[in-house]
Short mmCIF file of C-alpha atoms in Angstrom, two decimals:
data_model
loop_
_atom_site.label_atom_id
_atom_site.label_comp_id
_atom_site.label_asym_id
_atom_site.label_seq_id
_atom_site.Cartn_x
_atom_site.Cartn_y
_atom_site.Cartn_z
CA MET A 1 0.01 -0.02 0.18
CA LYS A 2 1.27 3.27 -0.34
CA GLU A 3 2.27 5.19 2.59
CA TYR A 4 2.69 9.21 3.79
CA ARG A 5 4.94 10.91 5.61
CA LYS A 6 3.04 13.90 7.05
CA GLU A 7 3.54 16.24 10.34
CA ILE A 8 -0.24 16.68 10.93
CA LEU A 9 -2.40 13.72 10.89
CA THR A 10 -6.09 13.92 10.36
CA THR A 11 -8.47 11.06 11.60
CA ASP A 12 -8.64 10.03 8.19
CA ASP A 13 -5.46 9.67 7.73
CA ILE A 14 -5.27 7.60 11.22
CA ALA A 15 -7.86 5.31 9.93
CA TYR A 16 -5.68 4.61 6.52
CA MET A 17 -2.87 3.65 8.45
CA MET A 18 -4.90 1.18 10.59
CA ASP A 19 -5.50 -2.84 9.62
CA PRO A 20 -8.02 -3.52 12.14
CA SER A 21 -8.68 -7.25 13.20
CA VAL A 22 -10.81 -10.04 14.51
CA LEU A 23 -7.82 -12.66 15.75
CA LYS A 24 -9.09 -13.90 18.62
CA LEU A 25 -9.50 -17.73 19.47
CA ASP A 26 -13.69 -17.43 19.34
CA THR A 27 -13.74 -15.12 16.17
CA THR A 28 -16.91 -15.62 14.77
CA LEU A 29 -18.24 -14.85 11.28
CA GLU A 30 -20.70 -11.88 13.06
CA ASP A 31 -17.19 -10.79 14.13
CA VAL A 32 -15.69 -10.32 10.94
CA GLU A 33 -19.08 -8.57 9.85
CA ALA A 34 -18.54 -5.91 12.54
CA MET A 35 -14.93 -5.46 11.57
CA VAL A 36 -16.12 -4.21 8.00
CA GLU A 37 -18.65 -1.89 9.15
CA LEU A 38 -15.91 -0.40 11.37
CA CYS A 39 -13.63 -0.21 7.76
CA LYS A 40 -16.32 0.87 5.71
CA LYS A 41 -17.33 3.72 8.32
CA TYR A 42 -13.64 5.41 8.56
CA GLY A 43 -12.24 4.31 5.70
CA CYS A 44 -8.98 1.74 6.82
CA GLY A 45 -6.32 0.80 4.85
CA SER A 46 -6.79 -3.10 5.13
CA CYS A 47 -8.22 -5.73 7.40
CA PHE A 48 -7.33 -9.20 8.62
CA CYS A 49 -8.96 -12.04 9.96
CA TRP A 50 -8.82 -16.37 10.49
CA PRO A 51 -8.63 -18.03 6.93
CA CYS A 52 -11.77 -20.05 8.06
CA TYR A 53 -13.39 -16.33 6.42
CA TYR A 54 -11.31 -15.26 4.06
CA PRO A 55 -14.31 -16.35 1.38
CA GLN A 56 -17.21 -14.11 3.34
CA LEU A 57 -14.36 -11.14 3.92
CA VAL A 58 -13.76 -10.95 0.27
CA GLU A 59 -16.64 -10.55 -0.24
CA LEU A 60 -18.18 -8.20 2.13
CA LEU A 61 -14.86 -6.04 1.16
CA LYS A 62 -16.08 -5.47 -2.43
CA GLY A 63 -17.56 -2.28 -3.22
CA THR A 64 -15.03 -0.81 -0.61
CA ASN A 65 -11.61 1.11 -0.31
CA THR A 66 -10.42 -1.14 2.35
CA LYS A 67 -8.02 -3.78 1.41
CA PHE A 68 -8.05 -7.75 1.91
CA GLY A 69 -5.22 -8.93 4.21
CA THR A 70 -3.78 -12.37 5.21
CA SER A 71 -2.33 -13.81 7.93
CA LEU A 72 0.04 -16.60 6.77
CA ALA A 73 1.46 -18.85 9.31
CA PHE A 74 -0.29 -17.24 12.34
CA PRO A 75 0.95 -16.56 15.11
CA SER A 76 3.59 -19.11 15.86
CA GLY A 77 5.72 -18.85 12.33
CA GLN A 78 7.04 -22.16 12.66
CA GLU A 79 5.18 -24.17 10.16
CA ALA A 80 7.33 -25.76 7.57
CA THR A 81 8.43 -23.41 4.63
CA SER A 82 6.41 -25.86 2.33
CA THR A 83 3.39 -25.33 4.16
CA LYS A 84 3.70 -21.34 4.53
CA VAL A 85 4.25 -21.90 0.74
CA ALA A 86 1.19 -23.96 -0.04
CA MET A 87 -0.93 -21.67 2.03
CA ALA A 88 0.38 -18.38 0.10
CA GLU A 89 -0.33 -20.01 -2.92
CA TYR A 90 -3.82 -20.12 -1.66
CA PHE A 91 -4.79 -17.39 -0.47
CA MET A 92 -3.22 -15.65 -3.57
CA THR A 93 -5.99 -17.47 -5.11
CA MET A 94 -8.60 -15.07 -3.35
CA ASP A 95 -6.55 -11.72 -4.90
CA PRO A 96 -5.20 -10.42 -1.33
CA ALA A 97 -3.85 -6.73 -1.27
CA GLU A 98 -1.38 -7.54 1.39
CA ASN A 99 0.08 -11.14 2.84
CA ASP A 100 1.38 -10.75 6.95
CA MET A 101 3.63 -13.91 7.30
CA VAL A 102 5.35 -14.80 11.37
CA MET A 103 8.96 -15.20 10.84
CA ASN A 104 10.08 -18.60 12.53
CA VAL A 105 11.69 -16.51 15.64
CA GLY A 106 13.17 -20.06 16.97
CA TRP A 107 14.99 -20.25 13.69
CA LEU A 108 16.69 -16.45 14.04
CA LYS A 109 17.42 -17.06 17.66
CA SER A 110 19.38 -20.88 17.35
CA GLY A 111 21.26 -18.47 14.48
CA ARG A 112 19.99 -20.69 11.74
CA TYR A 113 19.74 -17.35 9.64
CA ASP A 114 19.97 -19.14 6.43
CA LEU A 115 16.65 -20.61 7.11
CA VAL A 116 15.16 -17.94 8.25
CA LEU A 117 15.76 -16.39 5.00
CA GLN A 118 14.80 -19.18 2.69
CA ASP A 119 11.51 -19.19 4.85
CA ILE A 120 10.83 -15.56 3.65
CA GLN A 121 12.15 -15.74 0.11
CA ALA A 122 10.28 -18.66 -0.43
CA VAL A 123 6.77 -16.95 0.40
CA ARG A 124 7.86 -13.69 -1.39
CA GLU A 125 8.33 -15.66 -4.45
CA ALA A 126 4.58 -16.91 -4.01
CA THR A 127 3.21 -13.92 -3.03
CA LYS A 128 4.49 -11.79 -5.85
CA GLY A 129 2.50 -8.82 -6.46
CA THR A 130 1.41 -8.49 -3.50
CA SER A 131 2.55 -6.18 -0.52
CA LEU A 132 4.73 -8.49 2.02
CA LYS A 133 5.32 -8.13 6.00
CA VAL A 134 7.19 -10.20 8.42
CA ILE A 135 6.15 -10.38 11.37
CA ILE A 136 9.39 -10.45 13.78
CA GLU A 137 7.85 -10.82 17.35
CA ALA A 138 10.19 -8.46 18.64
CA MET A 139 8.91 -8.40 22.57
CA LEU A 140 10.77 -11.89 22.20
CA LEU A 141 13.96 -10.60 20.96
CA THR A 142 17.24 -8.65 22.16
CA ASP A 143 17.71 -5.64 20.35
CA ASP A 144 20.70 -7.19 18.38
CA GLU A 145 18.24 -9.82 17.40
CA ILE A 146 16.06 -7.07 16.24
CA ARG A 147 18.50 -5.55 14.06
CA LYS A 148 19.08 -9.11 12.74
CA ALA A 149 15.80 -9.83 11.82
CA CYS A 150 15.40 -6.60 9.85
CA GLU A 151 18.54 -7.57 8.16
CA LEU A 152 16.81 -10.76 7.23
CA VAL A 153 13.65 -9.12 6.23
CA ILE A 154 15.19 -6.96 3.80
CA GLU A 155 17.43 -9.28 1.79
CA GLY A 156 14.30 -11.60 1.94
CA GLY A 157 12.35 -8.91 -0.57
CA ALA A 158 9.82 -8.23 1.99
CA ASP A 159 8.09 -4.62 1.77
CA TYR A 160 7.39 -4.21 5.85
CA VAL A 161 9.08 -5.53 8.91
CA LYS A 162 5.93 -5.88 11.72
CA THR A 163 6.67 -5.69 15.03
CA GLY A 164 4.85 -8.75 16.31
CA THR A 165 1.29 -11.25 16.14
CA GLY A 166 -0.14 -9.51 19.11
CA PHE A 167 0.14 -13.05 20.62
CA SER A 168 2.84 -12.54 23.38
CA GLN A 169 1.93 -11.47 26.64
CA ALA A 170 4.58 -8.38 26.15
CA PRO A 171 3.57 -5.73 23.90
CA SER A 172 5.14 -3.59 21.28
CA THR A 173 6.90 -0.71 22.40
CA VAL A 174 8.10 2.75 20.86
CA HIS A 175 11.54 1.37 21.58
CA HIS A 176 11.03 -1.77 19.20
CA VAL A 177 9.80 0.78 16.74
CA LYS A 178 13.00 3.04 17.50
CA VAL A 179 15.62 0.23 16.89
CA ILE A 180 14.15 -0.87 13.90
CA LYS A 181 13.94 2.48 12.77
CA ASP A 182 17.52 3.13 13.44
CA GLU A 183 18.04 -0.10 11.64
CA VAL A 184 16.52 -0.06 8.36
CA GLY A 185 16.53 3.77 7.55
CA ASP A 186 14.14 4.48 4.45
CA ARG A 187 14.94 0.79 3.30
CA ILE A 188 11.60 -0.75 4.32
CA LYS A 189 8.51 0.16 6.04
CA ILE A 190 7.35 -0.68 9.60
CA LYS A 191 4.28 -1.92 10.69
CA VAL A 192 3.28 -2.07 14.25
CA ALA A 193 1.30 -4.25 15.89
CA GLY A 194 0.17 -5.92 19.59
CA GLY A 195 -0.34 -3.57 22.26
CA VAL A 196 -1.60 -0.26 20.54
CA ARG A 197 -4.36 0.35 22.36
CA ASN A 198 -4.57 4.22 22.40
CA LEU A 199 -3.91 7.43 20.04
CA ASP A 200 -1.35 8.80 21.85
CA THR A 201 0.86 5.09 21.40
CA LEU A 202 0.01 5.62 17.98
CA LEU A 203 1.32 9.05 17.71
CA LYS A 204 4.33 8.05 19.45
CA MET A 205 4.86 5.15 17.08
CA TYR A 206 4.42 7.47 14.29
CA LYS A 207 6.66 10.04 14.59
CA VAL A 208 9.64 7.67 15.49
CA GLY A 209 8.78 5.75 12.36
CA ALA A 210 5.84 3.22 11.85
CA CYS A 211 3.45 4.11 9.05
CA ARG A 212 0.80 1.32 9.27
CA PHE A 213 -1.04 -0.62 12.57
CA GLY A 214 -2.26 -3.77 13.01
CA ILE A 215 -5.16 -3.39 15.94
CA GLY A 216 -7.60 -5.62 17.16
CA CYS A 217 -11.20 -4.57 15.91
CA GLY A 218 -12.27 -3.35 19.35
CA SER A 219 -9.22 -1.06 20.10
CA ALA A 220 -8.93 0.46 16.61
CA GLU A 221 -12.77 1.42 17.10
CA LYS A 222 -12.17 3.08 20.64
CA ILE A 223 -8.89 4.94 18.67
CA LEU A 224 -10.72 6.67 15.99
CA LYS A 225 -13.29 7.71 18.59
CA GLU A 226 -10.77 8.96 21.09
CA ALA A 227 -9.34 11.01 17.72
CA GLU A 228 -12.74 12.43 16.84
CA ASP A 229 -13.27 13.37 20.12
CA ARG A 230 -10.14 15.26 20.58
CA GLY A 231 -10.82 17.68 17.25
CA GLY A 232 -9.44 14.50 14.26
CA LYS A 233 -6.11 16.98 13.86
CA PHE A 234 -2.84 15.79 15.52
CA ASP A 235 0.35 18.32 14.88
CA LEU A 236 3.48 15.81 15.25
CA LYS A 237 5.54 18.45 16.84
CA ASP A 238 2.99 18.37 19.86
CA VAL A 239 3.32 14.35 20.21
CA VAL A 240 6.13 14.31 23.14
CA ILE A 241 8.22 11.07 23.65
CA ASP A 242 10.10 10.60 26.98
CA GLU A 243 13.57 9.81 26.68
CA SER A 244 12.96 6.67 28.76
CA GLU A 245 10.08 5.23 26.31
CA LEU A 246 13.33 5.15 23.83
#
């Protein structure tokens, strides 16, 4: 997706950067339908759910400006590469705009970088023509491991580094975004997911370098309502980040 860096964000800008999701273990089709209504109301960029609901989600999104995104090897990332490729090939039959895959963090932490890279490259090959994001689960990594993960994601040909799945107990933080941005510069884009539950956190992460936000549907609605209630326009000069957050 096309991303924009702005000094002043509106509610519409924030909605466009949001990728609402319904990915709880008890998600229903009714939850998917409610998410699509939220996306239609605010103009969210893309949205995500479990694969069993993809056919319905594709139909529900027809005629909207919200793109269909897939969650690939989610949330563990520890499927065999051949399984990930098969999933990607199946998902591609439904014409997604976005594919978010989970890195095999176990391989990363054990130094099996060749396998991590091959995994990403294989999925990249299977998802040509779409935006590929690789979830590195930054809250499970040291800063050095985050940096190494970023380099592998870039070498693998992905379009975004994504901080997390939202399934880890610890959240994504401003510090994680700062470490990633310092490492990648403008070579790749940054998506945050996991723990973005209020507008101030989103604005701080955007200021540091994130440009997309994967947020559970309930939190997404809360943030967008908060943005409206606070006037719908936010100057980044007014966004204060404490040194301890970096």
